[in-house]
Amino acid sequence: MTVRPILTAPDPRLQALSMDVETVDGDIRALIEDMTESMYAAEGIGLAAIQIGVAKRVLVIDLDQKEGNKNPRAFINPKITWASEEMAVFEEGCLSVPEIWDDVERPARIKAEYLDADGKKQTLEADGLLATCLQHEMDHLNGVLFIDHLSRLKKNMAIKKLTKAKKLKESA
Ligand code: NI
């Protein structure tokens, strides 16, 4: 298991369309382990493979870890099969969008299907933070960041801040 560096915006790789996993094999399970370690090291609750530069449709999520009780879940080739008309607003952040948080409105409840780390097809109904987190992570697979859901003004301000932070870091 290796903690891998997490890409931060603006980075064109974060806009890549990730590809379906064809076979859930040892390589994918190793990727999931690295993603899980990287997520914990960065103190995040979710991570998409593209955030460590791998354009595959793989996510890891663990909403429980803050209670000192690790329960990582992997989602391979996840798809939303139903979304409620009712919307919910959560303040979102992202390991690839450091130091920025903002409200994003998304369907409050979803149904999804995916493959687990054993390659078995699973279905799930989610609400609350899990529904939001899954939608946020699935956006990454399509090259979308949460700041893409904000007004143009807010998004531009966020990109300016991120670009400036990156320049400072590079020159440090
Ligand atoms: Ni994110």
Short mmCIF file of N, CA and C and ligand atoms in Angstrom, two decimals:
data_model
loop_
_atom_site.label_atom_id
_atom_site.label_comp_id
_atom_site.label_asym_id
_atom_site.label_seq_id
_atom_site.Cartn_x
_atom_site.Cartn_y
_atom_site.Cartn_z
N MET A 1 0.84 -1.20 0.00
CA MET A 1 0.00 0.00 0.00
C MET A 1 0.87 1.24 0.00
N THR A 2 0.51 2.16 -0.83
CA THR A 2 1.31 3.37 -1.00
C THR A 2 0.40 4.59 -0.94
N VAL A 3 0.85 5.57 -0.18
CA VAL A 3 0.14 6.85 -0.20
C VAL A 3 0.63 7.62 -1.43
N ARG A 4 -0.30 7.94 -2.32
CA ARG A 4 0.09 8.63 -3.55
C ARG A 4 -0.32 10.10 -3.48
N PRO A 5 0.46 10.96 -4.17
CA PRO A 5 0.10 12.38 -4.15
C PRO A 5 -1.24 12.63 -4.85
N ILE A 6 -1.97 13.58 -4.33
CA ILE A 6 -3.29 13.91 -4.87
C ILE A 6 -3.18 15.14 -5.77
N LEU A 7 -3.70 15.02 -6.98
CA LEU A 7 -3.67 16.14 -7.93
C LEU A 7 -4.58 17.26 -7.42
N THR A 8 -4.14 18.50 -7.65
CA THR A 8 -4.99 19.62 -7.26
C THR A 8 -5.28 20.52 -8.47
N ALA A 9 -6.46 21.11 -8.45
CA ALA A 9 -6.89 22.01 -9.52
C ALA A 9 -6.10 23.31 -9.45
N PRO A 10 -5.88 23.99 -10.57
CA PRO A 10 -6.21 23.52 -11.92
C PRO A 10 -5.17 22.54 -12.45
N ASP A 11 -5.64 21.39 -12.90
CA ASP A 11 -4.77 20.37 -13.49
C ASP A 11 -5.62 19.67 -14.55
N PRO A 12 -5.17 19.69 -15.81
CA PRO A 12 -6.01 19.14 -16.88
C PRO A 12 -6.38 17.67 -16.67
N ARG A 13 -5.55 16.93 -15.91
CA ARG A 13 -5.87 15.51 -15.69
C ARG A 13 -7.17 15.34 -14.92
N LEU A 14 -7.49 16.34 -14.09
CA LEU A 14 -8.75 16.24 -13.31
C LEU A 14 -9.98 16.41 -14.19
N GLN A 15 -9.78 16.84 -15.44
CA GLN A 15 -10.91 17.00 -16.36
C GLN A 15 -11.07 15.79 -17.27
N ALA A 16 -10.22 14.78 -17.07
CA ALA A 16 -10.26 13.60 -17.94
C ALA A 16 -11.53 12.78 -17.67
N LEU A 17 -11.99 12.12 -18.73
CA LEU A 17 -13.09 11.17 -18.59
C LEU A 17 -12.47 9.83 -18.22
N SER A 18 -12.88 9.27 -17.07
CA SER A 18 -12.32 7.99 -16.64
C SER A 18 -13.02 6.83 -17.35
N MET A 19 -12.28 5.76 -17.55
CA MET A 19 -12.79 4.61 -18.31
C MET A 19 -13.31 3.51 -17.39
N ASP A 20 -14.31 2.78 -17.87
CA ASP A 20 -14.82 1.63 -17.12
C ASP A 20 -13.72 0.61 -16.85
N VAL A 21 -13.81 -0.02 -15.71
CA VAL A 21 -12.93 -1.14 -15.38
C VAL A 21 -13.51 -2.37 -16.05
N GLU A 22 -12.70 -3.09 -16.81
CA GLU A 22 -13.22 -4.28 -17.50
C GLU A 22 -13.16 -5.52 -16.62
N THR A 23 -12.08 -5.67 -15.88
CA THR A 23 -11.94 -6.83 -15.00
C THR A 23 -11.48 -6.36 -13.63
N VAL A 24 -12.19 -6.80 -12.60
CA VAL A 24 -11.79 -6.46 -11.24
C VAL A 24 -10.76 -7.50 -10.80
N ASP A 25 -9.49 -7.13 -10.94
CA ASP A 25 -8.41 -8.08 -10.65
C ASP A 25 -7.49 -7.53 -9.55
N GLY A 26 -6.35 -8.18 -9.36
CA GLY A 26 -5.41 -7.78 -8.32
C GLY A 26 -4.91 -6.35 -8.51
N ASP A 27 -4.75 -5.94 -9.76
CA ASP A 27 -4.29 -4.57 -10.01
C ASP A 27 -5.31 -3.55 -9.52
N ILE A 28 -6.59 -3.85 -9.74
CA ILE A 28 -7.64 -2.93 -9.30
C ILE A 28 -7.71 -2.92 -7.78
N ARG A 29 -7.56 -4.10 -7.17
CA ARG A 29 -7.59 -4.15 -5.70
C ARG A 29 -6.39 -3.42 -5.10
N ALA A 30 -5.24 -3.49 -5.77
CA ALA A 30 -4.06 -2.74 -5.31
C ALA A 30 -4.31 -1.24 -5.45
N LEU A 31 -4.96 -0.85 -6.56
CA LEU A 31 -5.31 0.56 -6.77
C LEU A 31 -6.24 1.03 -5.64
N ILE A 32 -7.24 0.19 -5.31
CA ILE A 32 -8.19 0.55 -4.24
C ILE A 32 -7.46 0.72 -2.90
N GLU A 33 -6.48 -0.15 -2.64
CA GLU A 33 -5.72 -0.02 -1.39
C GLU A 33 -4.92 1.28 -1.35
N ASP A 34 -4.28 1.60 -2.47
CA ASP A 34 -3.53 2.86 -2.53
C ASP A 34 -4.46 4.06 -2.37
N MET A 35 -5.62 3.99 -3.03
CA MET A 35 -6.58 5.10 -2.93
C MET A 35 -7.06 5.28 -1.50
N THR A 36 -7.33 4.15 -0.83
CA THR A 36 -7.82 4.21 0.54
C THR A 36 -6.76 4.82 1.46
N GLU A 37 -5.52 4.35 1.32
CA GLU A 37 -4.43 4.91 2.13
C GLU A 37 -4.25 6.40 1.86
N SER A 38 -4.32 6.77 0.58
CA SER A 38 -4.13 8.17 0.19
C SER A 38 -5.25 9.04 0.76
N MET A 39 -6.47 8.51 0.73
CA MET A 39 -7.62 9.24 1.28
C MET A 39 -7.45 9.45 2.79
N TYR A 40 -7.06 8.40 3.51
CA TYR A 40 -6.88 8.53 4.96
C TYR A 40 -5.74 9.51 5.27
N ALA A 41 -4.63 9.40 4.50
CA ALA A 41 -3.48 10.27 4.76
C ALA A 41 -3.86 11.74 4.58
N ALA A 42 -4.77 11.99 3.64
CA ALA A 42 -5.18 13.38 3.36
C ALA A 42 -6.40 13.79 4.17
N GLU A 43 -6.89 12.86 5.03
CA GLU A 43 -8.05 13.12 5.87
C GLU A 43 -9.29 13.48 5.07
N GLY A 44 -9.50 12.74 3.98
CA GLY A 44 -10.71 12.93 3.17
C GLY A 44 -11.72 11.84 3.46
N ILE A 45 -12.96 12.06 2.98
CA ILE A 45 -14.01 11.05 3.16
C ILE A 45 -14.31 10.31 1.87
N GLY A 46 -13.71 10.78 0.76
CA GLY A 46 -13.91 10.10 -0.52
C GLY A 46 -12.78 10.44 -1.47
N LEU A 47 -12.53 9.53 -2.41
CA LEU A 47 -11.47 9.79 -3.40
C LEU A 47 -11.80 9.02 -4.68
N ALA A 48 -11.61 9.68 -5.81
CA ALA A 48 -11.76 9.02 -7.11
C ALA A 48 -10.36 8.74 -7.66
N ALA A 49 -10.24 7.67 -8.44
CA ALA A 49 -8.92 7.25 -8.94
C ALA A 49 -8.21 8.38 -9.70
N ILE A 50 -8.97 9.18 -10.44
CA ILE A 50 -8.34 10.24 -11.22
C ILE A 50 -7.62 11.25 -10.33
N GLN A 51 -8.03 11.33 -9.07
CA GLN A 51 -7.36 12.27 -8.16
C GLN A 51 -5.93 11.85 -7.84
N ILE A 52 -5.61 10.57 -8.08
CA ILE A 52 -4.20 10.16 -8.01
C ILE A 52 -3.68 9.86 -9.42
N GLY A 53 -4.37 10.38 -10.42
CA GLY A 53 -3.88 10.33 -11.80
C GLY A 53 -4.22 9.07 -12.58
N VAL A 54 -5.15 8.25 -12.05
CA VAL A 54 -5.53 7.01 -12.74
C VAL A 54 -6.96 7.18 -13.29
N ALA A 55 -7.09 7.17 -14.61
CA ALA A 55 -8.38 7.47 -15.25
C ALA A 55 -9.25 6.22 -15.36
N LYS A 56 -9.56 5.64 -14.20
CA LYS A 56 -10.44 4.46 -14.14
C LYS A 56 -11.61 4.78 -13.24
N ARG A 57 -12.76 4.15 -13.54
CA ARG A 57 -13.98 4.47 -12.80
C ARG A 57 -14.01 3.70 -11.47
N VAL A 58 -13.22 4.20 -10.54
CA VAL A 58 -13.09 3.59 -9.21
C VAL A 58 -13.16 4.70 -8.16
N LEU A 59 -13.94 4.46 -7.11
CA LEU A 59 -14.06 5.41 -5.99
C LEU A 59 -13.85 4.68 -4.68
N VAL A 60 -13.36 5.39 -3.69
CA VAL A 60 -13.42 4.89 -2.33
C VAL A 60 -14.08 5.96 -1.46
N ILE A 61 -14.86 5.49 -0.51
CA ILE A 61 -15.57 6.40 0.40
C ILE A 61 -15.50 5.79 1.79
N ASP A 62 -15.27 6.63 2.79
CA ASP A 62 -15.41 6.20 4.18
C ASP A 62 -15.93 7.38 5.00
N LEU A 63 -17.19 7.31 5.33
CA LEU A 63 -17.80 8.41 6.08
C LEU A 63 -17.67 8.20 7.59
N ASP A 64 -17.23 7.02 8.00
CA ASP A 64 -17.27 6.67 9.43
C ASP A 64 -15.97 6.90 10.16
N GLN A 65 -14.89 7.14 9.40
CA GLN A 65 -13.55 7.10 9.99
C GLN A 65 -13.35 8.10 11.12
N LYS A 66 -14.13 9.18 11.12
CA LYS A 66 -13.91 10.21 12.14
C LYS A 66 -14.24 9.69 13.53
N GLU A 67 -15.09 8.66 13.59
CA GLU A 67 -15.38 8.06 14.89
C GLU A 67 -14.33 7.01 15.25
N GLY A 68 -13.20 7.03 14.56
CA GLY A 68 -12.12 6.10 14.86
C GLY A 68 -12.44 4.68 14.46
N ASN A 69 -13.32 4.56 13.51
CA ASN A 69 -13.86 3.27 13.14
C ASN A 69 -13.83 3.16 11.63
N LYS A 70 -12.73 2.66 11.09
CA LYS A 70 -12.57 2.70 9.64
C LYS A 70 -13.46 1.69 8.93
N ASN A 71 -14.13 2.16 7.91
CA ASN A 71 -15.04 1.31 7.15
C ASN A 71 -15.01 1.72 5.68
N PRO A 72 -13.86 1.49 5.00
CA PRO A 72 -13.76 1.95 3.62
C PRO A 72 -14.63 1.12 2.68
N ARG A 73 -15.22 1.79 1.72
CA ARG A 73 -16.03 1.09 0.72
C ARG A 73 -15.51 1.47 -0.66
N ALA A 74 -15.43 0.48 -1.54
CA ALA A 74 -14.99 0.74 -2.92
C ALA A 74 -16.17 0.61 -3.86
N PHE A 75 -16.20 1.47 -4.86
CA PHE A 75 -17.27 1.47 -5.86
C PHE A 75 -16.60 1.46 -7.23
N ILE A 76 -16.84 0.41 -7.99
CA ILE A 76 -16.23 0.28 -9.32
C ILE A 76 -17.33 0.43 -10.37
N ASN A 77 -17.07 1.21 -11.40
CA ASN A 77 -18.05 1.50 -12.46
C ASN A 77 -19.41 1.92 -11.90
N PRO A 78 -19.45 2.85 -10.94
CA PRO A 78 -20.74 3.21 -10.35
C PRO A 78 -21.61 3.97 -11.34
N LYS A 79 -22.92 3.69 -11.23
CA LYS A 79 -23.90 4.39 -12.08
C LYS A 79 -25.09 4.76 -11.24
N ILE A 80 -25.62 5.96 -11.46
CA ILE A 80 -26.85 6.35 -10.78
C ILE A 80 -28.02 5.84 -11.61
N THR A 81 -28.90 5.06 -10.96
CA THR A 81 -30.03 4.50 -11.70
C THR A 81 -31.33 5.25 -11.40
N TRP A 82 -31.31 6.05 -10.34
CA TRP A 82 -32.49 6.85 -9.98
C TRP A 82 -32.02 7.99 -9.08
N ALA A 83 -32.65 9.16 -9.28
CA ALA A 83 -32.34 10.30 -8.41
C ALA A 83 -33.65 10.97 -8.02
N SER A 84 -33.76 11.37 -6.75
CA SER A 84 -35.00 12.01 -6.29
C SER A 84 -35.13 13.41 -6.88
N GLU A 85 -36.38 13.86 -6.98
CA GLU A 85 -36.58 15.25 -7.40
C GLU A 85 -36.23 16.19 -6.26
N GLU A 86 -36.43 15.70 -5.05
CA GLU A 86 -36.07 16.49 -3.88
C GLU A 86 -34.55 16.72 -3.88
N MET A 87 -34.19 17.96 -3.61
CA MET A 87 -32.77 18.31 -3.62
C MET A 87 -32.28 18.53 -2.19
N ALA A 88 -30.98 18.45 -2.01
CA ALA A 88 -30.37 18.73 -0.71
C ALA A 88 -29.11 19.57 -0.95
N VAL A 89 -28.83 20.43 0.01
CA VAL A 89 -27.64 21.28 -0.09
C VAL A 89 -26.65 20.87 1.00
N PHE A 90 -25.41 20.62 0.58
CA PHE A 90 -24.34 20.35 1.53
C PHE A 90 -23.18 21.29 1.21
N GLU A 91 -22.46 21.68 2.24
CA GLU A 91 -21.22 22.41 2.00
C GLU A 91 -20.15 21.39 1.62
N GLU A 92 -19.64 21.50 0.40
CA GLU A 92 -18.68 20.53 -0.09
C GLU A 92 -17.27 21.08 -0.12
N GLY A 93 -16.33 20.17 0.00
CA GLY A 93 -14.92 20.46 -0.20
C GLY A 93 -14.36 19.31 -1.00
N CYS A 94 -13.08 19.37 -1.32
CA CYS A 94 -12.50 18.32 -2.16
C CYS A 94 -11.00 18.32 -1.97
N LEU A 95 -10.41 17.13 -1.85
CA LEU A 95 -8.95 17.06 -1.68
C LEU A 95 -8.21 17.66 -2.87
N SER A 96 -8.88 17.71 -4.02
CA SER A 96 -8.25 18.31 -5.22
C SER A 96 -8.54 19.80 -5.35
N VAL A 97 -9.33 20.32 -4.43
CA VAL A 97 -9.68 21.75 -4.44
C VAL A 97 -9.41 22.29 -3.04
N PRO A 98 -8.13 22.35 -2.64
CA PRO A 98 -7.82 22.65 -1.24
C PRO A 98 -8.28 24.03 -0.79
N GLU A 99 -8.68 24.11 0.46
CA GLU A 99 -9.00 25.39 1.12
C GLU A 99 -10.24 26.07 0.56
N ILE A 100 -11.07 25.36 -0.18
CA ILE A 100 -12.30 25.97 -0.69
C ILE A 100 -13.47 25.07 -0.33
N TRP A 101 -14.50 25.69 0.20
CA TRP A 101 -15.73 24.98 0.55
C TRP A 101 -16.89 25.82 0.06
N ASP A 102 -17.93 25.17 -0.45
CA ASP A 102 -19.11 25.94 -0.83
C ASP A 102 -20.33 25.02 -0.92
N ASP A 103 -21.51 25.65 -0.88
CA ASP A 103 -22.75 24.89 -0.93
C ASP A 103 -23.02 24.39 -2.35
N VAL A 104 -23.37 23.11 -2.45
CA VAL A 104 -23.75 22.53 -3.74
C VAL A 104 -25.08 21.81 -3.54
N GLU A 105 -25.99 22.04 -4.50
CA GLU A 105 -27.30 21.39 -4.45
C GLU A 105 -27.30 20.17 -5.38
N ARG A 106 -27.73 19.06 -4.83
CA ARG A 106 -27.79 17.81 -5.61
C ARG A 106 -29.05 17.05 -5.19
N PRO A 107 -29.47 16.05 -5.99
CA PRO A 107 -30.59 15.21 -5.56
C PRO A 107 -30.33 14.65 -4.15
N ALA A 108 -31.38 14.67 -3.33
CA ALA A 108 -31.23 14.28 -1.92
C ALA A 108 -31.04 12.78 -1.76
N ARG A 109 -31.65 12.01 -2.68
CA ARG A 109 -31.57 10.55 -2.58
C ARG A 109 -31.25 9.98 -3.95
N ILE A 110 -30.47 8.93 -3.97
CA ILE A 110 -30.16 8.27 -5.24
C ILE A 110 -30.17 6.76 -5.06
N LYS A 111 -30.37 6.09 -6.19
CA LYS A 111 -30.10 4.65 -6.24
C LYS A 111 -28.94 4.48 -7.20
N ALA A 112 -28.05 3.56 -6.86
CA ALA A 112 -26.87 3.37 -7.70
C ALA A 112 -26.56 1.89 -7.82
N GLU A 113 -25.87 1.54 -8.89
CA GLU A 113 -25.33 0.19 -9.00
C GLU A 113 -23.84 0.30 -9.28
N TYR A 114 -23.11 -0.71 -8.86
CA TYR A 114 -21.66 -0.68 -8.99
C TYR A 114 -21.12 -2.09 -8.77
N LEU A 115 -19.84 -2.27 -9.00
CA LEU A 115 -19.17 -3.53 -8.66
C LEU A 115 -18.38 -3.30 -7.39
N ASP A 116 -18.36 -4.30 -6.51
CA ASP A 116 -17.53 -4.19 -5.31
C ASP A 116 -16.11 -4.70 -5.61
N ALA A 117 -15.25 -4.70 -4.60
CA ALA A 117 -13.85 -5.07 -4.82
C ALA A 117 -13.69 -6.54 -5.20
N ASP A 118 -14.77 -7.35 -5.05
CA ASP A 118 -14.73 -8.73 -5.52
C ASP A 118 -15.31 -8.88 -6.92
N GLY A 119 -15.69 -7.73 -7.51
CA GLY A 119 -16.27 -7.77 -8.86
C GLY A 119 -17.74 -8.14 -8.87
N LYS A 120 -18.36 -8.15 -7.68
CA LYS A 120 -19.79 -8.50 -7.60
C LYS A 120 -20.65 -7.26 -7.79
N LYS A 121 -21.74 -7.45 -8.54
CA LYS A 121 -22.65 -6.33 -8.76
C LYS A 121 -23.44 -6.04 -7.49
N GLN A 122 -23.48 -4.78 -7.14
CA GLN A 122 -24.20 -4.36 -5.93
C GLN A 122 -25.13 -3.21 -6.27
N THR A 123 -26.20 -3.08 -5.50
CA THR A 123 -27.05 -1.91 -5.64
C THR A 123 -27.13 -1.24 -4.28
N LEU A 124 -27.44 0.03 -4.29
CA LEU A 124 -27.50 0.76 -3.04
C LEU A 124 -28.44 1.93 -3.16
N GLU A 125 -29.13 2.22 -2.06
CA GLU A 125 -29.96 3.40 -2.00
C GLU A 125 -29.31 4.30 -0.95
N ALA A 126 -29.08 5.55 -1.31
CA ALA A 126 -28.36 6.42 -0.39
C ALA A 126 -29.09 7.73 -0.22
N ASP A 127 -28.95 8.28 1.00
CA ASP A 127 -29.43 9.65 1.22
C ASP A 127 -28.39 10.37 2.06
N GLY A 128 -28.70 11.59 2.45
CA GLY A 128 -27.79 12.34 3.32
C GLY A 128 -26.40 12.50 2.72
N LEU A 129 -25.41 12.46 3.61
CA LEU A 129 -24.03 12.71 3.19
C LEU A 129 -23.54 11.67 2.18
N LEU A 130 -23.97 10.41 2.34
CA LEU A 130 -23.51 9.38 1.40
C LEU A 130 -23.99 9.66 -0.02
N ALA A 131 -25.25 10.11 -0.15
CA ALA A 131 -25.78 10.44 -1.48
C ALA A 131 -24.97 11.56 -2.11
N THR A 132 -24.68 12.59 -1.33
CA THR A 132 -23.90 13.72 -1.84
C THR A 132 -22.48 13.30 -2.19
N CYS A 133 -21.87 12.53 -1.29
CA CYS A 133 -20.48 12.12 -1.49
C CYS A 133 -20.35 11.25 -2.75
N LEU A 134 -21.28 10.32 -2.92
CA LEU A 134 -21.24 9.47 -4.12
C LEU A 134 -21.38 10.30 -5.38
N GLN A 135 -22.29 11.27 -5.37
CA GLN A 135 -22.48 12.10 -6.57
C GLN A 135 -21.23 12.96 -6.82
N HIS A 136 -20.65 13.49 -5.76
CA HIS A 136 -19.42 14.29 -5.89
C HIS A 136 -18.30 13.43 -6.49
N GLU A 137 -18.13 12.21 -5.96
CA GLU A 137 -17.04 11.35 -6.46
C GLU A 137 -17.32 10.89 -7.88
N MET A 138 -18.59 10.59 -8.18
CA MET A 138 -18.93 10.16 -9.55
C MET A 138 -18.69 11.29 -10.54
N ASP A 139 -18.89 12.53 -10.12
CA ASP A 139 -18.56 13.67 -10.98
C ASP A 139 -17.09 13.63 -11.39
N HIS A 140 -16.21 13.27 -10.46
CA HIS A 140 -14.77 13.21 -10.79
C HIS A 140 -14.51 12.28 -11.97
N LEU A 141 -15.30 11.19 -12.05
CA LEU A 141 -15.09 10.21 -13.13
C LEU A 141 -15.42 10.81 -14.49
N ASN A 142 -16.22 11.89 -14.45
CA ASN A 142 -16.56 12.59 -15.70
C ASN A 142 -15.83 13.92 -15.82
N GLY A 143 -14.78 14.08 -15.04
CA GLY A 143 -13.96 15.29 -15.15
C GLY A 143 -14.60 16.53 -14.57
N VAL A 144 -15.57 16.33 -13.66
CA VAL A 144 -16.29 17.47 -13.08
C VAL A 144 -15.90 17.65 -11.61
N LEU A 145 -15.61 18.89 -11.22
CA LEU A 145 -15.29 19.22 -9.83
C LEU A 145 -16.48 19.94 -9.20
N PHE A 146 -16.54 19.96 -7.86
CA PHE A 146 -17.71 20.60 -7.25
C PHE A 146 -17.79 22.09 -7.59
N ILE A 147 -16.62 22.71 -7.84
CA ILE A 147 -16.67 24.14 -8.18
C ILE A 147 -17.32 24.37 -9.55
N ASP A 148 -17.41 23.31 -10.37
CA ASP A 148 -18.12 23.43 -11.65
C ASP A 148 -19.62 23.61 -11.45
N HIS A 149 -20.11 23.31 -10.24
CA HIS A 149 -21.54 23.49 -9.94
C HIS A 149 -21.84 24.90 -9.42
N LEU A 150 -20.81 25.69 -9.17
CA LEU A 150 -21.02 27.03 -8.60
C LEU A 150 -21.28 28.04 -9.72
N SER A 151 -21.69 29.24 -9.33
CA SER A 151 -21.88 30.30 -10.31
C SER A 151 -20.54 30.57 -10.99
N ARG A 152 -20.60 31.13 -12.20
CA ARG A 152 -19.36 31.41 -12.94
C ARG A 152 -18.43 32.31 -12.12
N LEU A 153 -19.03 33.29 -11.45
CA LEU A 153 -18.22 34.22 -10.65
C LEU A 153 -17.48 33.48 -9.53
N LYS A 154 -18.24 32.64 -8.81
CA LYS A 154 -17.62 31.90 -7.70
C LYS A 154 -16.57 30.92 -8.20
N LYS A 155 -16.87 30.29 -9.34
CA LYS A 155 -15.92 29.33 -9.90
C LYS A 155 -14.63 30.04 -10.32
N ASN A 156 -14.77 31.18 -10.97
CA ASN A 156 -13.59 31.93 -11.40
C ASN A 156 -12.76 32.37 -10.21
N MET A 157 -13.45 32.80 -9.15
CA MET A 157 -12.72 33.21 -7.94
C MET A 157 -11.96 32.03 -7.35
N ALA A 158 -12.62 30.86 -7.35
CA ALA A 158 -11.98 29.65 -6.81
C ALA A 158 -10.74 29.29 -7.63
N ILE A 159 -10.86 29.34 -8.94
CA ILE A 159 -9.72 28.96 -9.81
C ILE A 159 -8.56 29.94 -9.62
N LYS A 160 -8.90 31.21 -9.48
CA LYS A 160 -7.87 32.22 -9.24
C LYS A 160 -7.10 31.90 -7.94
N LYS A 161 -7.87 31.60 -6.89
CA LYS A 161 -7.27 31.29 -5.59
C LYS A 161 -6.39 30.03 -5.68
N LEU A 162 -6.89 29.01 -6.39
CA LEU A 162 -6.15 27.75 -6.53
C LEU A 162 -4.87 27.95 -7.33
N THR A 163 -4.95 28.75 -8.40
CA THR A 163 -3.78 29.01 -9.24
C THR A 163 -2.71 29.75 -8.44
N LYS A 164 -3.16 30.73 -7.67
CA LYS A 164 -2.25 31.52 -6.84
C LYS A 164 -1.57 30.62 -5.79
N ALA A 165 -2.36 29.78 -5.14
CA ALA A 165 -1.82 28.89 -4.11
C ALA A 165 -0.78 27.94 -4.71
N LYS A 166 -1.06 27.47 -5.93
CA LYS A 166 -0.16 26.55 -6.59
C LYS A 166 1.17 27.24 -6.92
N LYS A 167 1.08 28.48 -7.40
CA LYS A 167 2.30 29.24 -7.74
C LYS A 167 3.15 29.47 -6.49
N LEU A 168 2.48 29.82 -5.41
CA LEU A 168 3.20 30.05 -4.15
C LEU A 168 3.93 28.78 -3.70
N LYS A 169 3.24 27.65 -3.83
CA LYS A 169 3.78 26.36 -3.42
C LYS A 169 4.99 26.00 -4.29
N GLU A 170 4.87 26.26 -5.60
CA GLU A 170 5.96 25.93 -6.53
C GLU A 170 7.20 26.78 -6.28
N SER A 171 6.95 28.04 -5.88
CA SER A 171 8.09 28.95 -5.69
C SER A 171 8.70 28.81 -4.29
N ALA A 172 8.01 28.08 -3.43
CA ALA A 172 8.49 27.94 -2.04
C ALA A 172 9.70 27.00 -1.97
NI NI B 1 -13.56 15.65 -4.75
#
